[in-house]
mmCIF file of C-alpha atoms in Angstrom:
data_model
loop_
_atom_site.group_PDB
_atom_site.id
_atom_site.type_symbol
_atom_site.label_atom_id
_atom_site.label_comp_id
_atom_site.label_asym_id
_atom_site.label_seq_id
_atom_site.Cartn_x
_atom_site.Cartn_y
_atom_site.Cartn_z
ATOM 1 C CA MET T 1 -75.927 36.752 182.124
ATOM 2 C CA LEU T 2 -75.514 39.658 179.720
ATOM 3 C CA GLU T 3 -73.440 38.986 176.627
ATOM 4 C CA GLU T 4 -71.347 41.997 177.633
ATOM 5 C CA VAL T 5 -70.536 40.320 180.932
ATOM 6 C CA GLU T 6 -69.677 37.014 179.271
ATOM 7 C CA ARG T 7 -67.247 38.859 177.013
ATOM 8 C CA TRP T 8 -65.856 40.751 180.008
ATOM 9 C CA LEU T 9 -65.247 37.498 181.879
ATOM 10 C CA SER T 10 -63.131 36.236 179.000
ATOM 11 C CA THR T 11 -61.142 39.462 178.565
ATOM 12 C CA ARG T 12 -60.949 41.049 182.028
ATOM 13 C CA SER T 13 -60.744 38.074 184.418
ATOM 14 C CA TRP T 14 -57.242 36.760 184.954
ATOM 15 C CA SER T 15 -55.124 34.576 187.210
ATOM 16 C CA LYS T 16 -52.141 35.788 189.206
ATOM 17 C CA THR T 17 -50.026 33.452 187.055
ATOM 18 C CA ASP T 18 -50.933 35.317 183.858
ATOM 19 C CA ARG T 19 -48.443 38.070 184.675
ATOM 20 C CA PRO T 20 -45.137 36.846 186.129
ATOM 21 C CA LEU T 21 -43.531 39.218 188.594
ATOM 22 C CA HIS T 22 -40.609 40.000 186.267
ATOM 23 C CA GLN T 23 -43.107 41.192 183.641
ATOM 24 C CA ILE T 24 -44.891 43.399 186.172
ATOM 25 C CA LEU T 25 -41.603 44.893 187.352
ATOM 26 C CA ALA T 26 -40.537 45.597 183.782
ATOM 27 C CA ALA T 27 -43.806 47.436 183.184
ATOM 28 C CA LYS T 28 -43.304 49.427 186.393
ATOM 29 C CA ARG T 29 -39.835 50.523 185.290
ATOM 30 C CA ALA T 30 -41.049 51.382 181.790
ATOM 31 C CA THR T 31 -44.009 53.476 182.958
ATOM 32 C CA GLY T 32 -42.433 55.002 186.066
ATOM 33 C CA GLN T 33 -45.591 54.443 188.088
ATOM 34 C CA THR T 34 -45.422 54.169 191.868
ATOM 35 C CA VAL T 35 -47.386 51.773 194.078
ATOM 36 C CA SER T 36 -48.768 52.358 197.571
ATOM 37 C CA VAL T 37 -50.198 49.565 199.720
ATOM 38 C CA VAL T 38 -52.753 50.595 202.355
ATOM 39 C CA LEU T 39 -53.896 48.423 205.252
ATOM 40 C CA PRO T 40 -56.897 49.811 207.172
ATOM 41 C CA ALA T 41 -56.548 48.398 210.671
ATOM 42 C CA LEU T 42 -58.570 48.234 213.862
ATOM 43 C CA ASN T 43 -57.265 45.925 216.605
ATOM 44 C CA GLU T 44 -55.385 43.610 214.258
ATOM 45 C CA GLU T 45 -52.158 43.065 216.228
ATOM 46 C CA GLU T 46 -52.318 39.297 215.614
ATOM 47 C CA THR T 47 -52.151 39.531 211.820
ATOM 48 C CA VAL T 48 -51.073 42.985 210.633
ATOM 49 C CA GLY T 49 -47.365 42.444 211.371
ATOM 50 C CA ASP T 50 -47.127 39.270 209.310
ATOM 51 C CA ILE T 51 -48.853 40.920 206.336
ATOM 52 C CA VAL T 52 -46.577 43.945 206.415
ATOM 53 C CA ALA T 53 -43.477 41.767 206.829
ATOM 54 C CA VAL T 54 -44.355 39.612 203.797
ATOM 55 C CA ILE T 55 -45.001 42.639 201.577
ATOM 56 C CA ARG T 56 -41.796 44.326 202.694
ATOM 57 C CA ARG T 57 -39.674 41.196 202.261
ATOM 58 C CA ASP T 58 -41.064 40.041 198.913
ATOM 59 C CA LEU T 59 -42.133 43.247 197.190
ATOM 60 C CA VAL T 60 -39.856 45.944 198.623
ATOM 61 C CA GLU T 61 -36.529 44.335 199.525
ATOM 62 C CA ARG T 62 -36.343 41.337 197.144
ATOM 63 C CA ARG T 63 -38.301 42.847 194.248
ATOM 64 C CA PRO T 64 -38.994 46.618 194.152
ATOM 65 C CA LEU T 65 -42.684 46.595 193.274
ATOM 66 C CA VAL T 66 -44.124 48.469 196.265
ATOM 67 C CA ASP T 67 -42.941 51.993 197.046
ATOM 68 C CA GLU T 68 -44.713 52.494 200.382
ATOM 69 C CA ILE T 69 -46.662 50.435 202.907
ATOM 70 C CA VAL T 70 -49.054 52.511 205.002
ATOM 71 C CA VAL T 71 -51.137 51.181 207.874
ATOM 72 C CA VAL T 72 -53.967 53.531 208.795
ATOM 73 C CA ASP T 73 -54.973 52.821 212.382
ATOM 74 C CA SER T 74 -58.608 53.674 213.013
ATOM 75 C CA GLY T 75 -58.439 53.770 216.803
ATOM 76 C CA SER T 76 -56.989 50.443 217.900
ATOM 77 C CA THR T 77 -56.836 49.703 221.614
ATOM 78 C CA ASP T 78 -54.295 46.904 221.203
ATOM 79 C CA ARG T 79 -50.726 46.970 219.836
ATOM 80 C CA THR T 80 -51.693 47.193 216.162
ATOM 81 C CA ALA T 81 -49.715 50.384 215.565
ATOM 82 C CA GLU T 82 -46.569 49.137 217.333
ATOM 83 C CA VAL T 83 -46.612 45.760 215.586
ATOM 84 C CA ALA T 84 -47.164 47.313 212.151
ATOM 85 C CA ALA T 85 -44.361 49.832 212.630
ATOM 86 C CA ALA T 86 -41.961 47.153 213.863
ATOM 87 C CA ALA T 87 -42.697 45.116 210.724
ATOM 88 C CA GLY T 88 -41.739 48.045 208.526
ATOM 89 C CA ALA T 89 -44.928 49.960 207.758
ATOM 90 C CA THR T 90 -45.522 53.662 208.020
ATOM 91 C CA VAL T 91 -48.313 53.960 210.598
ATOM 92 C CA VAL T 92 -50.705 56.889 210.510
ATOM 93 C CA HIS T 93 -53.639 57.373 212.838
ATOM 94 C CA ARG T 94 -56.917 58.066 211.105
ATOM 95 C CA ASP T 95 -57.534 61.197 213.200
ATOM 96 C CA GLU T 96 -54.225 62.744 212.126
ATOM 97 C CA ILE T 97 -55.232 62.799 208.464
ATOM 98 C CA LEU T 98 -57.272 65.834 207.448
ATOM 99 C CA PRO T 99 -57.989 66.897 211.060
ATOM 100 C CA ARG T 100 -60.163 69.784 209.839
ATOM 101 C CA ILE T 101 -62.927 67.246 209.146
ATOM 102 C CA PRO T 102 -63.960 65.262 212.261
ATOM 103 C CA THR T 103 -63.664 61.517 211.763
ATOM 104 C CA VAL T 104 -66.509 59.036 211.897
ATOM 105 C CA PRO T 105 -66.241 55.278 212.468
ATOM 106 C CA GLY T 106 -66.023 53.036 209.438
ATOM 107 C CA LYS T 107 -63.712 51.328 206.995
ATOM 108 C CA GLY T 108 -64.635 53.621 204.124
ATOM 109 C CA GLU T 109 -63.643 56.624 206.198
ATOM 110 C CA VAL T 110 -60.156 55.173 206.621
ATOM 111 C CA LEU T 111 -59.773 54.326 202.924
ATOM 112 C CA TRP T 112 -60.883 57.823 201.919
ATOM 113 C CA ARG T 113 -58.406 59.513 204.248
ATOM 114 C CA SER T 114 -55.616 57.187 203.117
ATOM 115 C CA LEU T 115 -55.516 59.033 199.786
ATOM 116 C CA LEU T 116 -54.040 62.000 201.652
ATOM 117 C CA ALA T 117 -51.545 59.790 203.507
ATOM 118 C CA THR T 118 -50.119 58.111 200.402
ATOM 119 C CA SER T 119 -48.487 59.225 197.176
ATOM 120 C CA GLY T 120 -48.574 56.242 194.810
ATOM 121 C CA ASP T 121 -50.030 56.445 191.313
ATOM 122 C CA ILE T 122 -51.612 53.078 192.086
ATOM 123 C CA VAL T 123 -53.175 52.414 195.497
ATOM 124 C CA CYS T 124 -53.639 48.824 196.649
ATOM 125 C CA PHE T 125 -55.933 48.109 199.600
ATOM 126 C CA ILE T 126 -55.355 44.987 201.721
ATOM 127 C CA ASP T 127 -57.440 44.030 204.771
ATOM 128 C CA ALA T 128 -55.350 43.680 207.917
ATOM 129 C CA ASP T 129 -57.001 40.505 209.266
ATOM 130 C CA LEU T 130 -55.727 38.075 206.619
ATOM 131 C CA LYS T 131 -54.050 34.849 207.711
ATOM 132 C CA GLU T 132 -51.402 32.869 205.781
ATOM 133 C CA PHE T 133 -50.906 35.962 203.619
ATOM 134 C CA SER T 134 -49.092 35.765 200.298
ATOM 135 C CA ALA T 135 -47.504 38.653 198.408
ATOM 136 C CA ASP T 136 -49.391 37.369 195.348
ATOM 137 C CA PHE T 137 -52.389 39.249 196.667
ATOM 138 C CA VAL T 138 -50.576 42.513 195.975
ATOM 139 C CA SER T 139 -48.656 41.661 192.816
ATOM 140 C CA GLY T 140 -51.630 39.830 191.340
ATOM 141 C CA ILE T 141 -54.064 42.725 191.560
ATOM 142 C CA VAL T 142 -51.519 45.472 190.870
ATOM 143 C CA GLY T 143 -50.170 43.684 187.777
ATOM 144 C CA PRO T 144 -52.940 44.585 185.313
ATOM 145 C CA LEU T 145 -52.771 48.256 186.297
ATOM 146 C CA LEU T 146 -49.069 48.368 185.474
ATOM 147 C CA THR T 147 -49.263 46.354 182.260
ATOM 148 C CA ASP T 148 -52.583 47.531 180.768
ATOM 149 C CA PRO T 149 -53.240 51.301 180.569
ATOM 150 C CA ASP T 150 -56.943 50.685 179.840
ATOM 151 C CA VAL T 151 -57.562 49.103 183.280
ATOM 152 C CA ASP T 152 -58.409 51.444 186.168
ATOM 153 C CA LEU T 153 -59.571 49.135 188.983
ATOM 154 C CA VAL T 154 -58.803 45.492 189.795
ATOM 155 C CA LYS T 155 -60.575 43.364 192.403
ATOM 156 C CA GLY T 156 -59.079 40.230 193.891
ATOM 157 C CA MET T 157 -61.121 37.041 193.592
ATOM 158 C CA TYR T 158 -60.505 33.973 195.731
ATOM 159 C CA ASP T 159 -61.992 31.056 197.612
ATOM 160 C CA ARG T 160 -63.235 31.950 201.104
ATOM 161 C CA PRO T 161 -63.430 28.855 203.338
ATOM 162 C CA LEU T 162 -65.664 28.956 206.407
ATOM 163 C CA ALA T 163 -65.029 26.564 209.308
ATOM 164 C CA GLY T 164 -62.836 24.432 207.071
ATOM 165 C CA THR T 165 -65.384 24.189 204.258
ATOM 166 C CA GLY T 166 -64.428 25.720 200.942
ATOM 167 C CA GLY T 167 -66.649 28.243 199.193
ATOM 168 C CA GLN T 168 -68.837 28.973 202.242
ATOM 169 C CA GLY T 169 -67.349 32.352 203.162
ATOM 170 C CA GLY T 170 -68.704 35.618 201.844
ATOM 171 C CA ARG T 171 -72.180 35.256 203.317
ATOM 172 C CA VAL T 172 -73.060 38.938 202.883
ATOM 173 C CA THR T 173 -71.843 38.753 199.298
ATOM 174 C CA GLU T 174 -74.141 35.856 198.438
ATOM 175 C CA LEU T 175 -77.194 36.982 200.423
ATOM 176 C CA MET T 176 -77.096 40.730 199.833
ATOM 177 C CA ALA T 177 -74.511 42.128 197.405
ATOM 178 C CA ARG T 178 -74.766 39.612 194.561
ATOM 179 C CA PRO T 179 -78.568 39.778 194.310
ATOM 180 C CA LEU T 180 -78.427 43.587 194.371
ATOM 181 C CA LEU T 181 -75.822 43.753 191.624
ATOM 182 C CA ASN T 182 -77.524 41.166 189.431
ATOM 183 C CA MET T 183 -80.865 42.933 189.664
ATOM 184 C CA HIS T 184 -79.817 46.567 189.479
ATOM 185 C CA TRP T 185 -76.311 46.654 187.964
ATOM 186 C CA PRO T 186 -76.159 43.454 185.867
ATOM 187 C CA GLN T 187 -72.968 44.658 184.170
ATOM 188 C CA LEU T 188 -71.237 43.956 187.491
ATOM 189 C CA ALA T 189 -72.624 40.414 187.814
ATOM 190 C CA GLY T 190 -69.290 38.911 186.730
ATOM 191 C CA PHE T 191 -67.392 39.959 189.858
ATOM 192 C CA VAL T 192 -66.667 36.912 192.001
ATOM 193 C CA GLN T 193 -65.882 38.906 195.162
ATOM 194 C CA PRO T 194 -67.546 42.321 194.788
ATOM 195 C CA LEU T 195 -67.168 43.055 198.517
ATOM 196 C CA GLY T 196 -63.608 41.764 198.851
ATOM 197 C CA GLY T 197 -61.206 44.052 200.662
ATOM 198 C CA GLU T 198 -58.246 43.312 198.393
ATOM 199 C CA TYR T 199 -58.246 45.540 195.329
ATOM 200 C CA ALA T 200 -56.173 48.194 193.598
ATOM 201 C CA ALA T 201 -56.985 51.242 191.516
ATOM 202 C CA ARG T 202 -55.391 54.212 189.875
ATOM 203 C CA ARG T 203 -55.279 57.290 192.069
ATOM 204 C CA SER T 204 -56.761 59.230 189.146
ATOM 205 C CA LEU T 205 -59.945 57.160 189.571
ATOM 206 C CA LEU T 206 -60.059 56.947 193.371
ATOM 207 C CA GLU T 207 -59.768 60.694 193.824
ATOM 208 C CA GLN T 208 -62.935 61.206 191.759
ATOM 209 C CA LEU T 209 -65.108 58.785 193.742
ATOM 210 C CA PRO T 210 -67.328 59.469 196.762
ATOM 211 C CA PHE T 211 -66.549 57.078 199.629
ATOM 212 C CA PRO T 212 -69.320 55.636 201.812
ATOM 213 C CA VAL T 213 -67.750 55.811 205.259
ATOM 214 C CA GLY T 214 -68.764 52.323 206.369
ATOM 215 C CA TYR T 215 -69.215 48.799 205.028
ATOM 216 C CA GLY T 216 -70.837 50.027 201.824
ATOM 217 C CA VAL T 217 -67.556 51.356 200.472
ATOM 218 C CA GLU T 218 -66.713 48.367 198.266
ATOM 219 C CA LEU T 219 -70.118 48.141 196.622
ATOM 220 C CA GLY T 220 -70.315 51.911 196.222
ATOM 221 C CA MET T 221 -66.867 52.018 194.659
ATOM 222 C CA LEU T 222 -67.745 49.330 192.106
ATOM 223 C CA VAL T 223 -71.014 50.966 191.089
ATOM 224 C CA ASP T 224 -69.537 54.454 190.883
ATOM 225 C CA SER T 225 -66.494 53.218 188.937
ATOM 226 C CA LEU T 226 -68.767 51.500 186.437
ATOM 227 C CA HIS T 227 -70.593 54.754 185.816
ATOM 228 C CA LEU T 228 -67.406 56.810 185.665
ATOM 229 C CA VAL T 229 -65.059 54.685 183.529
ATOM 230 C CA GLY T 230 -67.157 51.808 182.172
ATOM 231 C CA LEU T 231 -67.018 48.032 182.554
ATOM 232 C CA ASP T 232 -63.943 47.444 180.388
ATOM 233 C CA ALA T 233 -61.846 49.596 182.751
ATOM 234 C CA LEU T 234 -62.661 47.161 185.591
ATOM 235 C CA ALA T 235 -61.062 43.736 186.055
ATOM 236 C CA GLN T 236 -60.497 40.897 188.529
ATOM 237 C CA VAL T 237 -57.625 38.531 189.272
ATOM 238 C CA ASP T 238 -57.732 35.090 190.911
ATOM 239 C CA VAL T 239 -55.231 35.172 193.780
ATOM 240 C CA GLY T 240 -56.081 31.816 195.384
ATOM 241 C CA VAL T 241 -57.492 31.430 198.887
ATOM 242 C CA ARG T 242 -58.369 34.135 201.405
ATOM 243 C CA LYS T 243 -58.360 33.204 205.094
ATOM 244 C CA HIS T 244 -59.452 35.741 207.664
ATOM 245 C CA ARG T 245 -61.460 36.298 210.824
ATOM 246 C CA HIS T 246 -65.197 35.738 210.361
ATOM 247 C CA GLN T 247 -67.806 37.928 212.039
ATOM 248 C CA ASP T 248 -70.936 36.775 213.839
ATOM 249 C CA GLY T 249 -74.402 36.832 212.342
ATOM 250 C CA GLN T 250 -75.513 40.094 213.907
ATOM 251 C CA ALA T 251 -72.420 41.935 212.680
ATOM 252 C CA LEU T 252 -73.145 40.565 209.214
ATOM 253 C CA GLY T 253 -76.703 41.847 209.514
ATOM 254 C CA ARG T 254 -75.461 45.364 210.204
ATOM 255 C CA MET T 255 -73.038 45.069 207.311
ATOM 256 C CA SER T 256 -75.844 43.970 205.006
ATOM 257 C CA ALA T 257 -78.034 46.866 206.052
ATOM 258 C CA ALA T 258 -75.273 49.372 205.325
ATOM 259 C CA ILE T 259 -74.662 47.796 201.919
ATOM 260 C CA TYR T 260 -78.362 47.892 201.088
ATOM 261 C CA ARG T 261 -78.501 51.541 202.114
ATOM 262 C CA THR T 262 -75.497 52.328 199.896
ATOM 263 C CA ALA T 263 -77.229 50.641 196.962
ATOM 264 C CA GLN T 264 -80.515 52.388 197.678
ATOM 265 C CA LEU T 265 -78.854 55.793 197.643
ATOM 266 C CA ARG T 266 -77.343 55.035 194.261
ATOM 267 C CA LEU T 267 -80.596 53.767 192.843
ATOM 268 C CA ALA T 268 -82.717 56.744 193.737
ATOM 269 C CA ARG T 269 -80.751 59.202 195.871
ATOM 270 C CA GLY T 270 -83.911 59.047 197.920
ATOM 271 C CA HIS T 271 -84.626 58.938 201.644
ATOM 272 C CA LEU T 272 -85.661 55.998 203.766
ATOM 273 C CA ILE T 273 -88.387 56.631 206.305
ATOM 274 C CA ARG T 274 -86.488 54.654 208.918
ATOM 275 C CA PRO T 275 -82.807 54.083 208.090
ATOM 276 C CA SER T 276 -82.156 51.728 211.002
ATOM 277 C CA LEU T 277 -81.964 48.026 211.795
ATOM 278 C CA THR T 278 -83.358 46.330 214.891
ATOM 279 C CA GLN T 279 -81.833 43.014 215.978
ATOM 280 C CA PHE T 280 -82.479 40.855 219.026
ATOM 281 C CA GLU T 281 -80.281 39.394 221.757
ATOM 282 C CA ARG T 282 -81.422 37.137 224.569
ATOM 283 C CA GLY T 283 -81.196 38.824 227.958
ATOM 284 C CA GLU T 284 -82.339 38.034 231.481
ATOM 285 C CA ASP T 285 -85.954 38.848 230.625
ATOM 286 C CA GLY T 286 -86.070 37.257 227.182
ATOM 287 C CA PHE T 287 -85.164 38.713 223.809
ATOM 288 C CA GLU T 288 -84.120 42.335 223.966
ATOM 289 C CA PRO T 289 -84.092 44.671 220.944
ATOM 290 C CA ARG T 290 -80.952 46.481 219.816
ATOM 291 C CA THR T 291 -81.364 49.171 217.161
ATOM 292 C CA TYR T 292 -78.524 50.395 214.961
ATOM 293 C CA SER T 293 -78.460 53.315 212.548
ATOM 294 C CA VAL T 294 -77.666 52.340 208.952
ATOM 295 C CA ASP T 295 -77.902 55.775 207.399
ATOM 296 C CA THR T 296 -74.779 55.867 205.258
ATOM 297 C CA GLU T 297 -72.719 59.023 205.346
ATOM 298 C CA GLU T 298 -70.446 59.548 202.361
ATOM 299 C CA ARG T 299 -67.257 61.511 201.870
ATOM 300 C CA PRO T 300 -66.983 63.620 198.699
ATOM 301 C CA PRO T 301 -64.458 62.884 195.936
ATOM 302 C CA MET T 302 -60.998 63.694 197.268
ATOM 303 C CA VAL T 303 -60.349 66.140 194.410
ATOM 304 C CA GLU T 304 -62.920 68.423 196.058
ATOM 305 C CA ILE T 305 -60.895 68.656 199.282
ATOM 306 C CA ALA T 306 -58.735 71.802 199.423
ATOM 307 C CA GLU T 307 -55.849 70.119 201.250
ATOM 308 C CA TYR T 308 -55.627 67.401 198.612
ATOM 309 C CA ALA T 309 -55.817 69.869 195.743
ATOM 310 C CA SER T 310 -53.068 72.030 197.243
ATOM 311 C CA ARG T 311 -50.845 68.989 197.733
ATOM 312 C CA LYS T 312 -51.188 68.070 194.064
ATOM 313 C CA VAL T 313 -50.292 71.617 193.010
ATOM 314 C CA ALA T 314 -47.254 71.607 195.257
#
């Protein structure tokens, strides 16, 4: 490990207990900064309501840390939108944000558009499939941004149990993202959960970043933030244990391919001869191929979008 990373681990890796909530709230009052929480959601009616309810109860009503909770629905066919609204979130459909630009599927697309649907100086992203959710996830990762003006982005780090076994979650992280980062961006080798969906950043940083529209958004954001603001502006906070729905092996394969493509674009801005992934499923006549495109479209920095620029002027 680089000496720079060892130093970073000792100065930019914290626990949620390092900043008590009363200290975070005092910093929020002193700086006047506002906090938006965004949940990207697609068919998450079983979990999204509980997450919103906990944030609203603990960090809006009991302690005024969060100024708005926004669920961006990316085309759910279940009751995600109704459940989220009933729990107290503002629900916005992905297609209603910046309708001039046609939407494409993907988590990164939703996160990018959420910048136009929120107003907070600090934007905190929380995945909508978490189980046994604790408000510490929000306060823990938002805390350093409110108390330390030199920090621009904070990732959550946590244990990810799989089938009851601790530390076995995050398969794409261990098999794809961590090797890529260690080999090509070793300054980022200290991040425990580089692909985790729980993180917060200053709007002033997010609006300058391109957003890969799909699964590559977290890796792309880390790499681009490193180049834009430097390692010391990045941090991570231990928030405990993350429990969520796990995807099957083929879905993880498609995720890995998109992440590799995102990394490849940043390494060379080159072109793959065949940006696709073929997987196999057993059918009536044996194994049948299924081919998926992994060419990663990216959205430009939000500051380049006229509607966003005009909103800031207004």
